[in-house]
C-alpha positions as semicolon CSV with decimal commas, in nm:
position;residue;x (nm);y (nm);z (nm)
1;M;-1,434;12,200;7,979
2;T;-1,545;12,047;7,669
3;S;-1,912;12,102;7,754
4;W;-1,767;12,380;7,761
5;R;-1,617;12,542;7,493
6;I;-1,812;12,376;7,266
7;W;-2,100;12,596;7,384
8;K;-1,950;12,881;7,347
9;N;-1,778;12,783;6,980
10;R;-2,142;12,735;6,890
11;N;-2,296;13,119;7,027
12;L;-2,005;13,296;6,858
13;Y;-2,041;13,145;6,519
14;I;-2,495;13,147;6,611
15;F;-2,458;13,541;6,749
16;Q;-2,132;13,693;6,619
17;G;-2,055;13,483;6,250
18;S;-1,695;13,366;6,349
19;S;-1,591;13,010;6,274
20;W;-1,291;12,808;6,399
21;N;-1,029;12,812;6,096
22;I;-0,870;12,544;5,980
23;D;-0,597;12,548;6,103
24;E;-0,730;12,566;6,448
25;I;-0,814;12,171;6,445
26;I;-0,666;11,946;6,633
27;K;-0,713;11,536;6,708
28;V;-0,655;11,359;6,928
29;F;-0,664;10,980;6,973
30;F;-0,593;10,809;7,211
31;N;-0,636;10,424;7,391
32;G;-0,612;10,250;7,697
33;S;-0,445;9,904;7,698
34;V;-0,485;9,586;7,979
35;R;-0,214;9,296;7,992
36;I;-0,563;9,065;8,068
37;D;-0,247;8,781;8,296
38;D;-0,181;9,019;8,581
39;G;-0,349;9,349;8,524
40;F;-0,118;9,641;8,486
41;A;-0,245;9,825;8,287
42;A;-0,127;10,166;8,015
43;A;-0,268;10,511;7,862
44;G;-0,189;10,663;7,612
45;G;-0,252;10,865;7,294
46;F;-0,144;11,159;7,079
47;V;-0,223;11,488;6,915
48;C;-0,190;11,523;6,545
49;D;-0,314;11,885;6,336
50;H;-0,552;11,945;6,078
51;N;-0,280;11,788;5,787
52;G;-0,260;11,479;6,031
53;E;0,089;11,619;6,112
54;W;0,150;11,434;6,493
55;I;0,210;11,712;6,718
56;F;0,315;11,524;7,046
57;G;0,223;11,173;7,221
58;F;0,156;11,083;7,565
59;N;0,160;10,791;7,821
60;R;0,070;10,702;8,102
61;Y;0,173;10,376;8,323
62;L;-0,159;10,246;8,598
63;G;-0,109;9,906;8,755
64;M;-0,363;9,749;8,736
65;C;-0,674;9,848;8,694
66;T;-1,009;9,773;8,454
67;V;-1,019;9,801;8,134
68;V;-1,246;10,099;8,149
69;D;-0,993;10,301;8,383
70;A;-0,714;10,272;8,146
71;E;-1,025;10,387;7,807
72;L;-1,093;10,676;8,057
73;W;-0,793;10,789;8,154
74;G;-0,631;10,782;7,818
75;I;-0,949;11,053;7,720
76;L;-0,849;11,279;8,053
77;D;-0,526;11,264;7,936
78;G;-0,575;11,357;7,593
79;L;-0,841;11,643;7,710
80;K;-0,616;11,788;8,006
81;L;-0,288;11,839;7,769
82;T;-0,495;11,943;7,481
83;L;-0,737;12,240;7,643
């Protein structure tokens, strides 16, 4: 879905001269953490507007998983909530 939106917006810019307004831009920050001693993990993040003002945050308890899994859950949740 993300790749399609990037491709679509690129084509709108090239073929129709349409561009994004700065007010439409948001930033998504995400992270995953795992406690080394027992493997319990969580993922979360937050979304900011173009001025860096907080819009909302999110988190998820994951149970036992790897660091890579926790990071990927953070990315997935962040993209799902913003698209």
